[in-house]
Short mmCIF file of C-alpha atoms in Angstrom, two decimals:
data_model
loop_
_atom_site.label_atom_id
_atom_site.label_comp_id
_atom_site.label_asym_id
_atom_site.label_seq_id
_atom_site.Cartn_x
_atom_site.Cartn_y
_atom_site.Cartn_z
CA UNK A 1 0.00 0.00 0.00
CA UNK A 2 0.78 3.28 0.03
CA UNK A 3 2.83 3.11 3.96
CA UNK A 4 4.48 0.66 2.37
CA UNK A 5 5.64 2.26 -0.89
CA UNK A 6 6.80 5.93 1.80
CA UNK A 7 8.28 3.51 4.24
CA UNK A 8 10.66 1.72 1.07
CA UNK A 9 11.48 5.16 0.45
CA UNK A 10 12.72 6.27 3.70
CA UNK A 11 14.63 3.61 4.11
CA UNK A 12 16.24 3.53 0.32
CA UNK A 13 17.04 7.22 0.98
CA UNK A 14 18.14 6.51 4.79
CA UNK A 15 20.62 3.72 2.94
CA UNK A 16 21.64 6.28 0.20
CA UNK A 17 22.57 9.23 3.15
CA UNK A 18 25.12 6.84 5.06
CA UNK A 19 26.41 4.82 2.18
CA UNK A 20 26.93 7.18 -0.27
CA UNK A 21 28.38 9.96 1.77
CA UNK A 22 30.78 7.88 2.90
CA UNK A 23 32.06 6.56 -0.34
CA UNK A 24 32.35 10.26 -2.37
CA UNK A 25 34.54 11.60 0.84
CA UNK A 26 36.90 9.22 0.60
CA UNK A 27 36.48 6.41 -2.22
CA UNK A 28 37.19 3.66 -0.36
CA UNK A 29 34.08 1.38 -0.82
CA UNK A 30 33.66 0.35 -4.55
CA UNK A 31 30.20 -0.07 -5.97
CA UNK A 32 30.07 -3.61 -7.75
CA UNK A 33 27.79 -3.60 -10.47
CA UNK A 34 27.54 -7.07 -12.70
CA UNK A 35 31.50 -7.70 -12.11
CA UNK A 36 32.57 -3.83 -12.59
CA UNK A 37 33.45 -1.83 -9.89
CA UNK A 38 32.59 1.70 -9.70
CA UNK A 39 33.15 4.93 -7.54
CA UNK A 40 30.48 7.75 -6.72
CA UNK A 41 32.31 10.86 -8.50
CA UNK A 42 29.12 12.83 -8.03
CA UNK A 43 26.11 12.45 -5.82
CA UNK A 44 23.89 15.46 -7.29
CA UNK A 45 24.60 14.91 -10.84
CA UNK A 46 24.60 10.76 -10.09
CA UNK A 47 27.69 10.08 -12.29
CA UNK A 48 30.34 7.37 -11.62
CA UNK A 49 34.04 6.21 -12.59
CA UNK A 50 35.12 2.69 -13.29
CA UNK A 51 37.60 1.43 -10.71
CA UNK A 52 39.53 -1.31 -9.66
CA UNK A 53 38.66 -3.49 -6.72
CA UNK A 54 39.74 -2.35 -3.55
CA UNK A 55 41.30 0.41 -1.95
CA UNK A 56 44.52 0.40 -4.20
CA UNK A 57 45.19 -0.67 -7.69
CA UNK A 58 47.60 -3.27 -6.42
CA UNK A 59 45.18 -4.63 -3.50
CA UNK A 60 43.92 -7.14 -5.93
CA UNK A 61 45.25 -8.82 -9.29
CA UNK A 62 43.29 -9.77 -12.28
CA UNK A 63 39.62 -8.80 -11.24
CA UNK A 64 39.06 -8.13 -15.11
CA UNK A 65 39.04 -11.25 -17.68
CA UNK A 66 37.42 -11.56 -21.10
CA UNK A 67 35.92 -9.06 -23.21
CA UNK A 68 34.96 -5.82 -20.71
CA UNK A 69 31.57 -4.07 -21.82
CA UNK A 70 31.16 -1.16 -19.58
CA UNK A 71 27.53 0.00 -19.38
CA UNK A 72 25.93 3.46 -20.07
CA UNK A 73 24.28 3.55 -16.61
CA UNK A 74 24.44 1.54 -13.64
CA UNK A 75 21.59 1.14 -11.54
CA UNK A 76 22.54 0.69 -7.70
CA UNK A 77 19.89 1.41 -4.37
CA UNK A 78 17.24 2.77 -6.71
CA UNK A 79 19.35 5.22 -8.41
CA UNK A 80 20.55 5.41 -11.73
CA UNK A 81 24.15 6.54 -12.16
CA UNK A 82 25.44 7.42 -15.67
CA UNK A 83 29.56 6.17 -16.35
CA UNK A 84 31.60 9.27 -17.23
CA UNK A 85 35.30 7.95 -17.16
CA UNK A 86 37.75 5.14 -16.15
CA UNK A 87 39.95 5.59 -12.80
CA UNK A 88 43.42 5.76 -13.31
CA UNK A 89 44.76 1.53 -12.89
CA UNK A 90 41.67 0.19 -13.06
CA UNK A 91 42.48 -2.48 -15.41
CA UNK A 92 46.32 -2.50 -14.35
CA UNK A 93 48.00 -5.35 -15.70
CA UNK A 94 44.40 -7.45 -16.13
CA UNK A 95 46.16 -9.53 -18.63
CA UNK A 96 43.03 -11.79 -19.42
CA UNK A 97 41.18 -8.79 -21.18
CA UNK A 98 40.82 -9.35 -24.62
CA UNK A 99 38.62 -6.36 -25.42
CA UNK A 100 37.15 -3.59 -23.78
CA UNK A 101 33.89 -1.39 -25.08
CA UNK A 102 33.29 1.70 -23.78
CA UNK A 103 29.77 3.53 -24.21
CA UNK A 104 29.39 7.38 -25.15
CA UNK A 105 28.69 8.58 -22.07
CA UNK A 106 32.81 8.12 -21.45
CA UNK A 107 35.04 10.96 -21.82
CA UNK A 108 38.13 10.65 -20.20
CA UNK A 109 40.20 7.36 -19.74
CA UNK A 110 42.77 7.74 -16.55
CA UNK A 111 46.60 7.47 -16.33
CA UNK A 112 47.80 3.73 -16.62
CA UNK A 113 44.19 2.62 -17.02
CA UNK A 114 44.77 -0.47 -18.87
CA UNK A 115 48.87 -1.01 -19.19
CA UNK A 116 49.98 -4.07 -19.88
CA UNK A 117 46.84 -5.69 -20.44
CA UNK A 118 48.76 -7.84 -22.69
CA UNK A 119 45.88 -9.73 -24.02
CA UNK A 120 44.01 -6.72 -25.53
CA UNK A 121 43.07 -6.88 -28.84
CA UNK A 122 40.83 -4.14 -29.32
CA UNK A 123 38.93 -1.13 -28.08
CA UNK A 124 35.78 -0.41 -29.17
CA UNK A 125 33.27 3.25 -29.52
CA UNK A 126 35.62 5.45 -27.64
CA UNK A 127 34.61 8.42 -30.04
CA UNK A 128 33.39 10.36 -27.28
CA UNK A 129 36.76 10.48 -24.91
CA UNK A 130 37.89 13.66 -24.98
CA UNK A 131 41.26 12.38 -23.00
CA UNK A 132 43.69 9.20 -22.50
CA UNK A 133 46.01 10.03 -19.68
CA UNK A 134 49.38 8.91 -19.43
CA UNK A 135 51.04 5.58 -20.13
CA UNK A 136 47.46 4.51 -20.41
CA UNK A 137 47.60 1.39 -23.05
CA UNK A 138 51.37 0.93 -22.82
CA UNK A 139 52.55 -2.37 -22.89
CA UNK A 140 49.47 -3.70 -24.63
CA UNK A 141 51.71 -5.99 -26.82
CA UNK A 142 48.64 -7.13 -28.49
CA UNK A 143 46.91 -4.06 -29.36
CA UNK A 144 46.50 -4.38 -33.35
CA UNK A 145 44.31 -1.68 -34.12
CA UNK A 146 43.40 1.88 -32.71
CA UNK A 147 39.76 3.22 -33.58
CA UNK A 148 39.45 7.03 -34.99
CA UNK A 149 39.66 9.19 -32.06
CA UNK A 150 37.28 12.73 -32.07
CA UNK A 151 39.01 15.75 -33.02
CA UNK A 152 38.64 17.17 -29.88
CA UNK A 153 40.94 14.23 -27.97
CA UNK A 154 44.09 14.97 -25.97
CA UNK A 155 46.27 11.97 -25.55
CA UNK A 156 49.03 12.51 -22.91
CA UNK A 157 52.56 11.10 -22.63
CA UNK A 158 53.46 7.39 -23.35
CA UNK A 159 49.85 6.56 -23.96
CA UNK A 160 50.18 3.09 -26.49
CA UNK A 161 54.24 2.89 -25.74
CA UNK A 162 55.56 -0.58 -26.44
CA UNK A 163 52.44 -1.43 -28.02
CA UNK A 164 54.48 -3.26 -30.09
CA UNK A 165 52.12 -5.12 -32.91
CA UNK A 166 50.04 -2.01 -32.91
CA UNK A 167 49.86 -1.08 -37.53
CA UNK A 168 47.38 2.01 -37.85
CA UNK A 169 48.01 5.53 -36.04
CA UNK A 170 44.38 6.87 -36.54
CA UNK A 171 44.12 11.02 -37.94
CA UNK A 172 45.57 13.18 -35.04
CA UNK A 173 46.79 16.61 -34.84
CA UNK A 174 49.23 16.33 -31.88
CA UNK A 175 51.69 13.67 -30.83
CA UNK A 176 52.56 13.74 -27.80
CA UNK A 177 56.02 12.50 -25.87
CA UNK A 178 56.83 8.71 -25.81
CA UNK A 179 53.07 8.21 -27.32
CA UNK A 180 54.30 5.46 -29.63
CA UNK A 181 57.57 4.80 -28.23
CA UNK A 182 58.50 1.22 -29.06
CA UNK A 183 56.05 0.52 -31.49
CA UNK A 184 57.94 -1.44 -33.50
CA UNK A 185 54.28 -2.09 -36.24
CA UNK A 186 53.83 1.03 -36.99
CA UNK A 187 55.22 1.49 -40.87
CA UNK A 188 53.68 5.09 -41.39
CA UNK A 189 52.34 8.09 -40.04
CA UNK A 190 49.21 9.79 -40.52
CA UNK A 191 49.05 13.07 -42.15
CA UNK A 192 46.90 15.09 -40.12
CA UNK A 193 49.45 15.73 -37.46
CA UNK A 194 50.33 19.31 -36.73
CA UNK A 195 52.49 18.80 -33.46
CA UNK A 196 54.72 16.03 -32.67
CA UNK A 197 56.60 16.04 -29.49
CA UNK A 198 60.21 14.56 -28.32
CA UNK A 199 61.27 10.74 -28.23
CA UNK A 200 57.07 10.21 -29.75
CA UNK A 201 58.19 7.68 -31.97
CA UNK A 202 61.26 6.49 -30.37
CA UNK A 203 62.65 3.31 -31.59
CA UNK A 204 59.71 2.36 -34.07
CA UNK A 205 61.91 0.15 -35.97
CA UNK A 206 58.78 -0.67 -38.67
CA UNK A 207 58.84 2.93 -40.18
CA UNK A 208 61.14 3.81 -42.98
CA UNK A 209 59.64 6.36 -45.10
CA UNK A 210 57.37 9.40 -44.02
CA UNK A 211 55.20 11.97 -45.63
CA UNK A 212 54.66 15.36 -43.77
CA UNK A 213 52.76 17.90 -45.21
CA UNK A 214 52.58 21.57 -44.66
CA UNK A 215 49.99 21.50 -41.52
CA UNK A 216 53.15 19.89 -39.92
CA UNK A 217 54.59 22.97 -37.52
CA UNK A 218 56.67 21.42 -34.90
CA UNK A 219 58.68 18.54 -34.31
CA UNK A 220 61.10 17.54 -30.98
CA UNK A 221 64.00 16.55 -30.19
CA UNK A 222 64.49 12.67 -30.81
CA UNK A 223 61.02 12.27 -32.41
CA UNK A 224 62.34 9.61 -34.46
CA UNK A 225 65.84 8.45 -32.38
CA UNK A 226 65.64 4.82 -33.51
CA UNK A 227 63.86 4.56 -36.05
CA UNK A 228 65.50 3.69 -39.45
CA UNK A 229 64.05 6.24 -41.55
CA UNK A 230 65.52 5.90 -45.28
CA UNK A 231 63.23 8.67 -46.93
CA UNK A 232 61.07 11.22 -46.25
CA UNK A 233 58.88 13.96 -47.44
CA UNK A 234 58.65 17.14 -45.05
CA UNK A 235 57.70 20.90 -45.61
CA UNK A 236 60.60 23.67 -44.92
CA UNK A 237 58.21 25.53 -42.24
CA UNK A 238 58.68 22.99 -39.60
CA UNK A 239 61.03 24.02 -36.25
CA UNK A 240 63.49 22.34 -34.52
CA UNK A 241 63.68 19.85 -37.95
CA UNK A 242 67.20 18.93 -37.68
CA UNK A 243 67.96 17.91 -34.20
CA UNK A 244 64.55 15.36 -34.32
CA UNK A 245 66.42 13.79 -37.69
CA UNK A 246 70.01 14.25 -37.02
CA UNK A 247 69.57 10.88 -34.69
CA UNK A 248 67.79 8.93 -37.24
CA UNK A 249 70.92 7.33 -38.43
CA UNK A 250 69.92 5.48 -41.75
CA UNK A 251 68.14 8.20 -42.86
CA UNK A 252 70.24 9.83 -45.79
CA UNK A 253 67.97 11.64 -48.22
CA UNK A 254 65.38 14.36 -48.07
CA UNK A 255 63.01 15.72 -50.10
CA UNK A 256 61.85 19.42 -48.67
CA UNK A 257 59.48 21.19 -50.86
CA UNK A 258 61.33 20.04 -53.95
CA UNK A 259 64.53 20.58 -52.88
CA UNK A 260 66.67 17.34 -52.03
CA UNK A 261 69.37 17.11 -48.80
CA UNK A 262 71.38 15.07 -47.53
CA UNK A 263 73.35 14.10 -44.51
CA UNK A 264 77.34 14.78 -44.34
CA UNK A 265 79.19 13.90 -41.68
CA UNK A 266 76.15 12.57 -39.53
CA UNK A 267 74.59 16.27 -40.14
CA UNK A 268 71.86 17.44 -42.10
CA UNK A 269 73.18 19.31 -45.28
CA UNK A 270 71.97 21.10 -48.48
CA UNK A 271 72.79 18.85 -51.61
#
């Protein structure tokens, strides 16, 4: 009756008070919804993170197997929570994942989040993720293929290193530091890039040859240390050039805007 439906309210709200503002001051107690585990990020706007289980990433190994489908919404004490990111470790060295799908609602994927899941294949629909922190997918040594990324994404330092049978870099405009360090598949790079920051494709041994076109504005120091680049394409408007190819030591001829170099004495030099 109708006592009965105020007094299951009461209660569910009593429930909510203690439980829930204990878990958003301090994270401690994980929310386990259908194997995931979850923490309260935001009470008034109901939104939640995927974790790891436990109070630290390294309480507990391999809590994640399989393929990983992580939901919209989660429904927990009555209340429906939408997912809005992935905690930093939270599938830290879970090497039985295979695959992980993450819905739209996602936007930012944390630091280390899945390194050296080494059974990764794929990642599906993460369109929507605005960020992938640092080191994120590294060691993912059997990460094939990356998806196309929005526009609007910022990945951060060392984010697929040693993903080493990783092929496709998808359209980005920024590179950052160590992104693709190691990533010995990779055999070219795409053409959209604008920025490309030191040591980012340190020791890809796959790539040979390059194209850079004219949106191309910056490359650092050591970009491509490593990697035994025999031939490539570049535009004469892009800074700090020389000290990026200086270290590529098989590379030997250029092609800049027409006009062909070469190296003389280990240093980059006017034909």
């Amino acid at each position: 009756g109708v006592g009965n439906e105020i007094g299951n309210q009461w209660w569910y709200q009593a429930i909510y008070s203690i439980v829930f503002t204990q878990v958003e001051a301090n994270y401690t107690n994980k929310i386990n919804v259908n194997g995931i585990y979850y923490n309260i990020t935001s009470q008034s706007e109901k939104t939640v993170q995927v974790s790891y289980k436990g109070n630290s990433y390294d309480e507990y190994s391999y809590e994640y197997s399989g393929k990983v489908i992580i939901p919209q919404t989660i429904t927990y004490f009555g209340y429906t929570y939408t997912v809005t990111s992935i905690e930093e470790y939270s599938f830290y060295y879970c090497t039985g994942i295979t695959s992980v799908s993450t819905p739209s609602t996602i936007t930012e994927i944390g630091n280390n989040a899945f390194s050296n899941c080494t059974s990764l294949k794929s990642i599906e629909r993460p369109d929507t993720v605005q960020t992938i922190g640092e080191y994120a997918f590294a060691g993912c040594k059997n990460l094939r293929q990356l998806p196309n990324f929005s526009d609007r994404i910022t990945i951060e330092e060392g984010a697929f290193q040693d993903c080493i049978n990783l092929t496709n870099i998808p359209p980005l405009k920024k590179v950052a530091k160590k992104t693709f360090e190691g990533c010995t598949g990779i055999t070219s790079i795409p053409t959209s890039i604008e920025e490309i920051e030191e040591e980012a494709f340190l020791n890809c041994t796959g790539l040979k040859e390059i194209t850079i076109t004219t949106k191309l504005k910056y490359i650092g120091k050591d970009a491509f240390k490593g990697c035994p680049l025999e031939k490539i394409n570049i535009s004469l408007n892009v800074k700090y050039l020389f000290d990026s190819l200086n270290n590529s030591t098989n590379l030997t001829h250029y092609t800049v805007q027409g006009i062909p170099f070469k190296k003389i004495n280990g240093k980059v030099d006017f034909n």
